[in-house]
Coordinates of C-alpha atoms in Angstrom, one line a residue:
M1 CA 31.1 -44.0 4.7
T2 CA 34.1 -42.5 7.4
A3 CA 31.4 -40.4 9.8
R4 CA 30.6 -41.1 13.4
V5 CA 27.6 -41.8 14.7
G6 CA 28.2 -39.0 16.7
D7 CA 28.5 -36.8 14.2
A8 CA 24.7 -37.3 13.2
H9 CA 21.7 -35.8 14.8
I10 CA 21.6 -37.4 18.2
R11 CA 17.7 -36.7 19.6
E12 CA 17.7 -36.6 23.6
P13 CA 14.7 -39.2 24.2
L14 CA 12.2 -38.6 26.7
V15 CA 12.7 -41.4 29.4
V16 CA 9.4 -42.7 31.6
D17 CA 9.3 -45.1 34.5
G18 CA 7.8 -48.5 32.8
G19 CA 4.8 -47.9 35.5
T20 CA 3.5 -44.8 33.7
D21 CA 0.1 -45.7 32.5
L22 CA -0.5 -45.4 28.7
V23 CA -2.5 -42.0 28.6
S24 CA 0.5 -39.6 30.7
L25 CA 2.9 -40.6 28.5
C26 CA 0.6 -39.8 25.0
R27 CA -0.3 -36.9 26.9
V28 CA 3.6 -35.7 27.6
M29 CA 4.8 -36.9 23.6
S30 CA 2.1 -35.1 22.2
E31 CA 3.5 -31.9 24.2
R32 CA 6.7 -32.4 23.0
G33 CA 5.8 -33.4 19.3
L34 CA 7.7 -37.3 20.1
G35 CA 6.7 -40.2 18.4
D36 CA 9.0 -42.3 20.8
A37 CA 9.9 -43.0 24.4
L38 CA 12.2 -45.2 25.9
V39 CA 11.0 -47.0 28.8
R40 CA 13.1 -47.5 31.9
D41 CA 12.0 -50.5 34.0
G42 CA 14.5 -51.5 36.4
E43 CA 17.3 -52.3 34.7
R44 CA 15.7 -53.1 31.2
I45 CA 15.7 -50.2 28.6
G46 CA 13.0 -50.5 26.4
I47 CA 11.2 -48.2 23.6
F48 CA 7.4 -47.4 23.2
T49 CA 6.6 -45.8 19.2
T50 CA 3.5 -45.0 17.9
T51 CA 3.5 -48.8 16.4
N52 CA 3.5 -50.1 20.4
L53 CA 0.4 -47.4 20.5
R54 CA -1.1 -48.9 17.5
D55 CA -1.2 -52.6 19.3
A56 CA -2.3 -51.1 22.7
L57 CA -4.8 -49.9 21.5
L58 CA -6.5 -53.7 20.4
R59 CA -6.4 -53.9 24.4
P60 CA -9.2 -55.1 26.5
E61 CA -7.2 -52.7 29.4
P62 CA -8.4 -49.2 29.4
P63 CA -5.5 -47.5 28.7
A64 CA -5.3 -45.3 31.4
T65 CA -5.0 -48.6 33.4
L66 CA -2.4 -49.7 31.3
P67 CA 1.5 -49.4 32.4
V68 CA 3.4 -48.5 29.4
R69 CA 6.2 -51.6 30.4
E70 CA 3.9 -54.0 29.0
V71 CA 3.1 -52.6 25.6
S72 CA 6.6 -51.4 24.8
T73 CA 9.7 -53.6 23.3
F74 CA 12.4 -54.6 25.0
G75 CA 15.9 -55.8 23.9
T76 CA 16.7 -52.1 22.2
I77 CA 19.3 -52.3 19.7
S78 CA 22.1 -50.0 20.5
V79 CA 25.0 -48.0 18.9
S80 CA 27.4 -46.0 20.5
V81 CA 28.7 -42.6 19.2
D82 CA 32.4 -43.7 18.0
D83 CA 30.6 -46.1 15.9
E84 CA 30.8 -45.9 12.0
L85 CA 27.2 -44.3 10.8
Y86 CA 27.0 -46.4 8.3
R87 CA 26.7 -50.1 11.2
A88 CA 23.9 -48.0 12.4
L89 CA 22.4 -47.9 8.5
I90 CA 23.0 -51.9 8.5
L91 CA 21.2 -52.5 11.7
M92 CA 18.4 -50.3 10.7
L93 CA 17.8 -52.6 7.7
R94 CA 18.9 -55.7 9.1
H95 CA 16.3 -55.5 11.7
R96 CA 13.9 -54.0 10.3
I97 CA 13.9 -50.9 12.7
H98 CA 13.4 -47.4 12.0
R99 CA 15.8 -46.2 15.1
V100 CA 18.4 -47.2 17.5
V101 CA 19.4 -45.7 21.1
V102 CA 22.9 -44.5 20.9
T103 CA 25.2 -44.9 23.6
D104 CA 28.6 -42.5 25.4
G105 CA 30.5 -44.7 27.9
G106 CA 28.0 -47.0 28.7
Q107 CA 25.4 -44.4 29.2
V108 CA 22.4 -43.9 27.0
A109 CA 22.4 -40.7 24.9
G110 CA 20.3 -40.2 22.7
L111 CA 18.4 -41.8 19.4
L112 CA 19.2 -41.9 16.3
S113 CA 16.2 -42.1 13.9
Q114 CA 16.7 -43.7 10.4
Y115 CA 15.1 -40.0 9.2
D116 CA 18.0 -38.5 10.9
L117 CA 20.4 -40.8 9.6
M118 CA 19.4 -41.0 6.1
A119 CA 19.3 -36.7 6.3
F120 CA 22.9 -36.6 7.7
I121 CA 24.1 -39.2 4.6
A122 CA 21.8 -37.1 1.9
G123 CA 23.6 -33.9 2.9
H124 CA 22.9 -32.2 6.0
S125 CA 20.0 -30.0 4.9
Q126 CA 17.3 -31.9 6.1
L127 CA 19.3 -32.6 9.3
T128 CA 19.7 -28.9 10.2
A129 CA 15.9 -28.1 9.3
L130 CA 14.8 -30.6 12.0
Q131 CA 17.1 -29.0 14.4
V132 CA 15.7 -25.7 13.4
A133 CA 12.0 -27.2 13.8
Q134 CA 12.9 -28.7 17.2
A135 CA 14.8 -26.2 19.0
P136 CA 13.5 -25.4 22.3
D137 CA 14.9 -22.6 22.8
I138 CA 17.1 -19.6 20.7
E139 CA 20.6 -21.4 22.5
A140 CA 19.7 -24.1 20.2
L141 CA 18.4 -22.6 17.3
Q142 CA 21.6 -20.4 17.1
A143 CA 24.0 -23.5 17.1
A144 CA 21.4 -25.4 14.0
A145 CA 21.9 -21.7 12.2
G146 CA 25.6 -22.2 12.2
R147 CA 25.6 -25.0 10.4
V148 CA 24.4 -23.5 7.3
D149 CA 27.5 -22.1 6.8
S150 CA 29.2 -25.6 6.5
L151 CA 26.5 -26.8 4.7
I152 CA 27.1 -24.5 2.0
A153 CA 30.6 -25.3 1.4
V154 CA 29.1 -29.0 1.6
L155 CA 26.5 -28.3 -1.8
H156 CA 29.5 -25.8 -3.0
G157 CA 32.7 -29.1 -2.6
D158 CA 29.8 -31.1 -3.9
G159 CA 29.5 -29.0 -7.5
V160 CA 25.7 -28.4 -6.8
R161 CA 24.5 -25.7 -8.7
V162 CA 24.5 -22.3 -7.4
E163 CA 20.9 -21.9 -7.5
V164 CA 19.8 -24.9 -5.8
I165 CA 22.0 -24.1 -2.8
A166 CA 20.5 -20.2 -3.4
R167 CA 16.9 -21.9 -2.7
L168 CA 17.9 -24.1 -0.2
V169 CA 19.5 -21.7 2.1
G170 CA 16.5 -19.4 1.8
A171 CA 14.1 -22.1 2.8
L172 CA 16.6 -22.7 5.7
N173 CA 16.7 -19.2 6.7
R174 CA 13.6 -18.6 6.3
Q175 CA 12.6 -21.6 8.9
I176 CA 15.1 -20.3 11.2
F177 CA 13.7 -16.7 11.1
D178 CA 9.8 -18.6 11.7
R179 CA 11.2 -20.7 14.6
L180 CA 12.9 -17.7 16.3
W181 CA 9.8 -15.4 15.8
Q182 CA 7.5 -18.5 17.2
L183 CA 10.3 -18.8 20.4
L184 CA 10.1 -14.6 21.4
A185 CA 6.6 -13.7 19.9
P186 CA 3.5 -14.2 21.7
E187 CA 0.5 -15.8 20.2
D188 CA -1.6 -12.8 19.8
L189 CA 1.1 -11.0 18.2
R190 CA 1.9 -13.9 15.7
A191 CA -1.9 -14.4 14.5
N192 CA -2.4 -10.7 13.9
S193 CA 0.6 -9.8 11.8
C194 CA 2.5 -11.1 8.8
L195 CA 6.5 -11.6 9.2
I196 CA 8.5 -10.8 5.8
V197 CA 11.8 -10.7 4.7
M198 CA 13.0 -8.7 1.4
G199 CA 15.8 -8.2 -0.7
S200 CA 17.8 -10.4 -1.6
E201 CA 16.2 -12.8 1.3
G202 CA 13.3 -12.5 -0.2
R203 CA 14.6 -13.4 -4.3
S204 CA 15.9 -16.4 -2.0
E205 CA 19.5 -15.0 -3.7
Q206 CA 21.5 -14.5 -1.1
I207 CA 23.8 -17.8 -0.1
V208 CA 26.4 -16.3 2.5
K209 CA 24.8 -14.0 5.7
T210 CA 25.2 -10.3 4.3
D211 CA 22.9 -8.3 6.3
Q212 CA 19.3 -8.2 7.6
D213 CA 16.0 -7.6 5.2
N214 CA 13.3 -7.7 7.1
A215 CA 9.6 -5.9 8.2
L216 CA 6.8 -6.8 10.1
L217 CA 2.7 -5.8 8.9
L218 CA 0.5 -5.4 11.9
R219 CA -3.4 -5.6 11.4
D220 CA -5.2 -2.7 11.5
G221 CA -6.2 -1.6 15.4
F222 CA -4.2 -4.2 16.8
S223 CA -1.5 -3.4 19.0
H224 CA 0.3 -5.6 21.5
P225 CA 2.4 -3.4 24.6
D226 CA 5.5 -5.3 24.2
L227 CA 6.3 -5.1 20.6
E228 CA 8.9 -2.9 20.5
A229 CA 10.7 -5.3 22.8
V230 CA 10.0 -8.2 20.6
T231 CA 11.1 -6.9 17.6
E232 CA 14.2 -5.8 19.4
A233 CA 15.3 -9.4 20.7
F234 CA 14.7 -11.1 17.4
T235 CA 16.7 -8.4 15.6
A236 CA 19.6 -8.6 18.4
A237 CA 19.0 -12.8 18.3
L238 CA 19.6 -13.0 14.5
I239 CA 22.8 -10.7 14.9
A240 CA 23.7 -13.1 17.3
M241 CA 23.1 -15.8 14.9
G242 CA 25.3 -14.4 12.9
Y243 CA 22.9 -12.5 10.5
P244 CA 24.6 -8.7 10.5
P245 CA 22.3 -5.5 10.7
C246 CA 21.4 -3.5 7.8
P247 CA 23.5 -1.1 7.2
G248 CA 20.3 0.9 6.2
G249 CA 18.1 0.1 9.0
I250 CA 15.6 -2.4 7.1
M251 CA 15.0 -4.3 10.2
L252 CA 11.2 -4.8 11.9
S253 CA 13.0 -3.1 15.0
R254 CA 12.5 0.0 13.0
P255 CA 9.2 1.7 13.3
L256 CA 9.5 2.1 9.6
W257 CA 9.7 -1.1 9.4
R258 CA 7.1 -2.9 11.3
Q259 CA 3.7 -0.8 10.6
P260 CA -0.5 -1.5 10.9
L261 CA -1.0 -2.1 7.1
A262 CA -3.1 0.9 6.5
A263 CA -0.3 2.7 7.5
F264 CA 2.4 1.3 5.6
R265 CA -0.1 1.6 2.4
E266 CA 0.5 5.3 3.0
T267 CA 4.1 4.6 3.3
I268 CA 4.1 3.2 0.4
G269 CA 2.6 6.2 -1.3
R270 CA 4.9 8.5 0.2
W271 CA 7.4 6.0 -1.3
I272 CA 6.3 6.7 -4.9
H273 CA 4.5 9.8 -4.7
G274 CA 6.6 12.5 -2.2
G275 CA 9.8 13.4 -2.5
D276 CA 11.5 10.9 0.1
P277 CA 15.2 9.9 -1.4
E278 CA 15.3 6.8 -0.3
G279 CA 11.7 6.4 -1.4
P280 CA 12.5 4.4 -4.7
M281 CA 15.1 1.9 -2.6
N282 CA 12.7 1.1 -0.1
L283 CA 10.6 0.4 -2.5
A284 CA 12.7 -1.6 -5.0
I285 CA 13.2 -3.7 -1.6
F286 CA 9.8 -4.3 -0.5
L287 CA 9.1 -5.2 -3.9
D288 CA 10.9 -8.4 -3.5
A289 CA 8.7 -9.5 0.2
A290 CA 8.4 -12.4 1.0
A291 CA 6.0 -14.0 3.8
V292 CA 7.6 -15.8 6.8
A293 CA 5.1 -16.1 9.5
G294 CA 1.7 -15.2 10.4
D295 CA -1.2 -14.2 8.1
R296 CA 0.1 -13.6 4.6
E297 CA -3.2 -11.9 3.1
L298 CA -1.7 -8.6 5.0
L299 CA 1.4 -8.9 2.4
A300 CA -0.7 -9.6 -0.3
Q301 CA -2.8 -6.1 0.4
A302 CA 0.3 -4.3 0.7
Q303 CA 1.6 -5.8 -2.6
A304 CA -1.7 -5.0 -4.3
H305 CA -1.7 -1.6 -3.3
V306 CA 1.8 -0.7 -5.1
R307 CA 0.0 -2.3 -8.3
R308 CA -3.4 0.0 -7.7
I309 CA -1.4 3.5 -7.4
L310 CA 1.0 2.4 -9.7
T311 CA -1.1 1.9 -13.1
D312 CA 0.4 3.2 -16.4
D313 CA 2.8 5.8 -14.5
D314 CA 5.8 5.7 -16.9
G315 CA 7.1 8.1 -15.8
Y316 CA 7.9 6.8 -12.5
H317 CA 8.9 2.7 -14.1
A318 CA 11.4 5.2 -15.9
R319 CA 12.7 6.7 -12.9
F320 CA 12.6 3.8 -11.0
A321 CA 14.4 1.8 -13.6
A322 CA 17.5 4.3 -13.7
A323 CA 18.5 3.2 -10.3
I324 CA 20.6 0.3 -13.1
E325 CA 23.2 3.5 -13.8
Q326 CA 23.9 4.7 -10.3
F327 CA 27.3 2.9 -10.0
G328 CA 28.3 4.2 -13.5
S329 CA 29.7 2.5 -16.6
E330 CA 33.2 2.3 -17.6
G331 CA 35.0 0.5 -20.0
W332 CA 36.9 -1.8 -17.7
W333 CA 35.3 -5.1 -18.6
S334 CA 37.7 -4.6 -21.4
R335 CA 40.6 -4.9 -19.8
L336 CA 39.9 -8.1 -18.0
P337 CA 42.1 -10.0 -19.7
G338 CA 45.2 -8.6 -19.4
L339 CA 45.1 -7.6 -15.8
S340 CA 46.7 -4.0 -16.6
G341 CA 46.3 -1.2 -13.9
R342 CA 44.9 -0.9 -11.0
A343 CA 40.9 -0.3 -12.0
A344 CA 41.1 -4.2 -13.5
A345 CA 42.6 -5.3 -10.2
Q346 CA 39.4 -6.1 -8.5
I347 CA 35.5 -6.1 -9.8
D348 CA 32.3 -4.9 -7.0
L349 CA 30.2 -8.1 -8.5
K350 CA 27.3 -7.0 -6.7
K351 CA 27.2 -3.3 -8.3
R352 CA 28.8 -4.0 -11.9
G353 CA 27.5 -7.1 -12.1
L354 CA 24.4 -8.4 -10.1
F355 CA 22.6 -5.3 -9.3
P356 CA 22.0 -4.2 -12.4
V357 CA 20.6 -7.4 -14.2
V358 CA 18.2 -7.8 -10.7
H359 CA 16.9 -4.3 -10.5
G360 CA 16.9 -3.9 -14.6
V361 CA 14.7 -7.1 -14.3
R362 CA 12.6 -6.0 -10.8
A363 CA 12.0 -2.7 -13.1
L364 CA 10.2 -4.5 -15.8
A365 CA 8.3 -7.1 -13.4
L366 CA 6.5 -3.8 -11.4
Q367 CA 6.0 -2.1 -15.1
Y368 CA 4.1 -5.0 -16.3
G369 CA 2.7 -6.4 -13.4
V370 CA 4.4 -9.2 -12.9
N371 CA 3.9 -10.7 -9.1
E372 CA 7.3 -13.2 -8.9
T373 CA 9.7 -12.4 -6.2
T374 CA 12.8 -14.3 -7.8
T375 CA 14.7 -13.1 -10.5
V376 CA 14.8 -15.9 -13.0
A377 CA 10.9 -16.2 -12.5
R378 CA 10.8 -12.9 -12.8
L379 CA 12.5 -13.4 -16.3
A380 CA 10.6 -16.3 -17.4
A381 CA 7.4 -14.4 -16.5
L382 CA 8.3 -11.4 -19.0
E383 CA 9.9 -14.0 -21.7
A384 CA 6.5 -16.1 -21.7
E385 CA 4.2 -12.7 -22.0
G386 CA 6.7 -11.3 -24.8
H387 CA 8.0 -8.3 -22.9
I388 CA 11.7 -9.7 -23.5
D389 CA 13.9 -11.9 -26.3
A390 CA 14.5 -15.6 -25.4
P391 CA 17.9 -15.0 -26.0
L392 CA 18.2 -12.2 -23.6
A393 CA 16.5 -13.7 -20.7
R394 CA 18.7 -16.6 -21.2
D395 CA 21.7 -14.5 -21.0
L396 CA 20.6 -13.0 -18.2
T397 CA 20.2 -16.0 -16.2
D398 CA 23.1 -17.6 -17.4
A399 CA 25.1 -15.0 -16.7
L400 CA 23.4 -13.9 -13.1
H401 CA 24.1 -17.7 -12.0
F402 CA 27.5 -17.7 -13.4
L403 CA 28.0 -14.4 -11.0
M404 CA 26.5 -15.8 -7.7
G405 CA 28.6 -18.6 -8.3
L406 CA 31.4 -16.7 -8.6
K407 CA 30.9 -14.5 -5.2
L408 CA 30.0 -18.1 -3.6
A409 CA 33.3 -19.0 -4.5
S410 CA 34.8 -16.0 -3.5
N411 CA 32.9 -15.4 0.1
L412 CA 33.8 -18.9 1.1
R413 CA 38.0 -18.4 0.3
Q414 CA 37.3 -15.6 2.1
M415 CA 35.2 -17.1 5.2
A416 CA 38.3 -19.8 5.1
A417 CA 40.7 -17.8 5.8
G418 CA 39.1 -16.0 8.8
R419 CA 38.3 -12.8 6.5
A420 CA 34.6 -10.9 6.2
P421 CA 32.7 -12.1 2.9
D422 CA 32.3 -8.8 0.8
T423 CA 31.4 -8.8 -2.5
M424 CA 34.5 -8.0 -4.4
A425 CA 36.1 -10.4 -7.6
R426 CA 39.8 -10.5 -7.3
L427 CA 40.8 -11.2 -11.1
A428 CA 44.4 -12.5 -10.0
E429 CA 42.2 -15.4 -7.7
L430 CA 40.3 -16.2 -11.1
G431 CA 41.6 -18.9 -13.7
T432 CA 41.3 -18.0 -17.5
L433 CA 38.1 -19.6 -17.9
E434 CA 36.5 -18.0 -14.9
R435 CA 37.8 -14.9 -16.4
Q436 CA 36.6 -15.4 -19.6
A437 CA 33.2 -16.0 -18.4
L438 CA 33.3 -13.1 -16.4
K439 CA 33.8 -11.0 -19.5
D440 CA 31.4 -12.5 -21.5
S441 CA 28.8 -12.1 -17.9
L442 CA 29.6 -8.2 -17.7
A443 CA 29.3 -7.8 -21.3
I444 CA 25.7 -9.5 -21.3
V445 CA 24.8 -6.8 -18.0
R446 CA 26.0 -3.9 -20.3
H447 CA 23.8 -4.7 -22.9
F448 CA 20.6 -5.2 -21.1
R449 CA 21.7 -2.0 -19.3
Q450 CA 21.7 -0.7 -23.1
W451 CA 18.9 -2.2 -23.9
L452 CA 16.5 -0.8 -20.6
A453 CA 18.5 2.2 -21.4
R454 CA 16.2 2.6 -24.9
H455 CA 13.2 1.0 -22.9
Y456 CA 12.6 3.2 -20.2
R457 CA 14.2 6.2 -22.5
L458 CA 16.4 6.8 -19.8
D459 CA 18.4 10.0 -21.9
L460 CA 15.0 12.3 -21.4
L461 CA 15.4 11.9 -17.3

């Protein structure tokens, strides 16, 4: 109700002379992916849309000889950038139009469409997606990506559930990666590769930007002379957009993470059957992979290779699941309410809560051939197939979402204070109910770890 027109997405219009013929105009509109244009005819400003094109095609004159001024709509409705956005909505409804001209200081500043306006009112997500899709260069894409953090804060402030925010942000991030790849990679490279995201980004469980986990699978026999330069530019551009580099180097700018399919299959084999200490971690990250752009069949074939070479390998499944114990097990959850001692002052939500749930469920999904990527979808599939009890699956889902929400709230406070977001929960910042819910969630995680230890006989490793 209080937003101004200038707060919404004002698209820079295509402006043509009224004498331009219809075919030439439609050619330019097609090249730019537009559905409208402003027409300048002397002192008049009109608008040409696909509706005008429909009517023009019914005229007897050939389109190539028909000046656009003769089929455009003049007397356009306009608003100022300083007008209330609500006024623009009322004008669209009153005049039954889908767009208005926006002026700034009496000069045309752009067009505001009904789609842009409603997207802004609905919470900015569609607006951001539209800006990403229409970004003509990396600078514009970076500006659109920068709005994701403010969108997260708005959605969280409006009480949107954390899993919904995660899915929405995950979808926006993939659109950003896809558009960046389109801007940087030549067409033949895009057609002969598959750009993937992995880890929490692949599971759509990363909300606030932490680090990059991406890779590029290439079609066997394909090579490109600019591959290294393009992938390095991709990583650098993401860093500039606020996506920090992966500390472990899991980015397509590294040779390990940009390989032909056959070579990557061999790499997977070494991760599983070789002595590489990083192998289980790399495999875990890859198991969460999701395709962003290119030939998705390349990813499907790599995933099928994992299932094929791991059939009935109970020993490996147990060793893979044992990573849930890598951060130790302490009795600090019982000390949460009293906040006594330094160990109870803060808790690493990722190490103590999120990772055991995510990796434990990932291990079960690998063992039982569940092809889902998100943790909740994996839990649902495991429950449906009778591999995990319904109450435990429900409790793990609730604990996962609570811990994600707690981490998000903490990250937003840190960002508002100008600090880098981390995975720690400061108990002094939590209310009584949050502390109790945290204690209950960590108890669920502890029970799940014990369940996994029995299931995989981790005591025998």
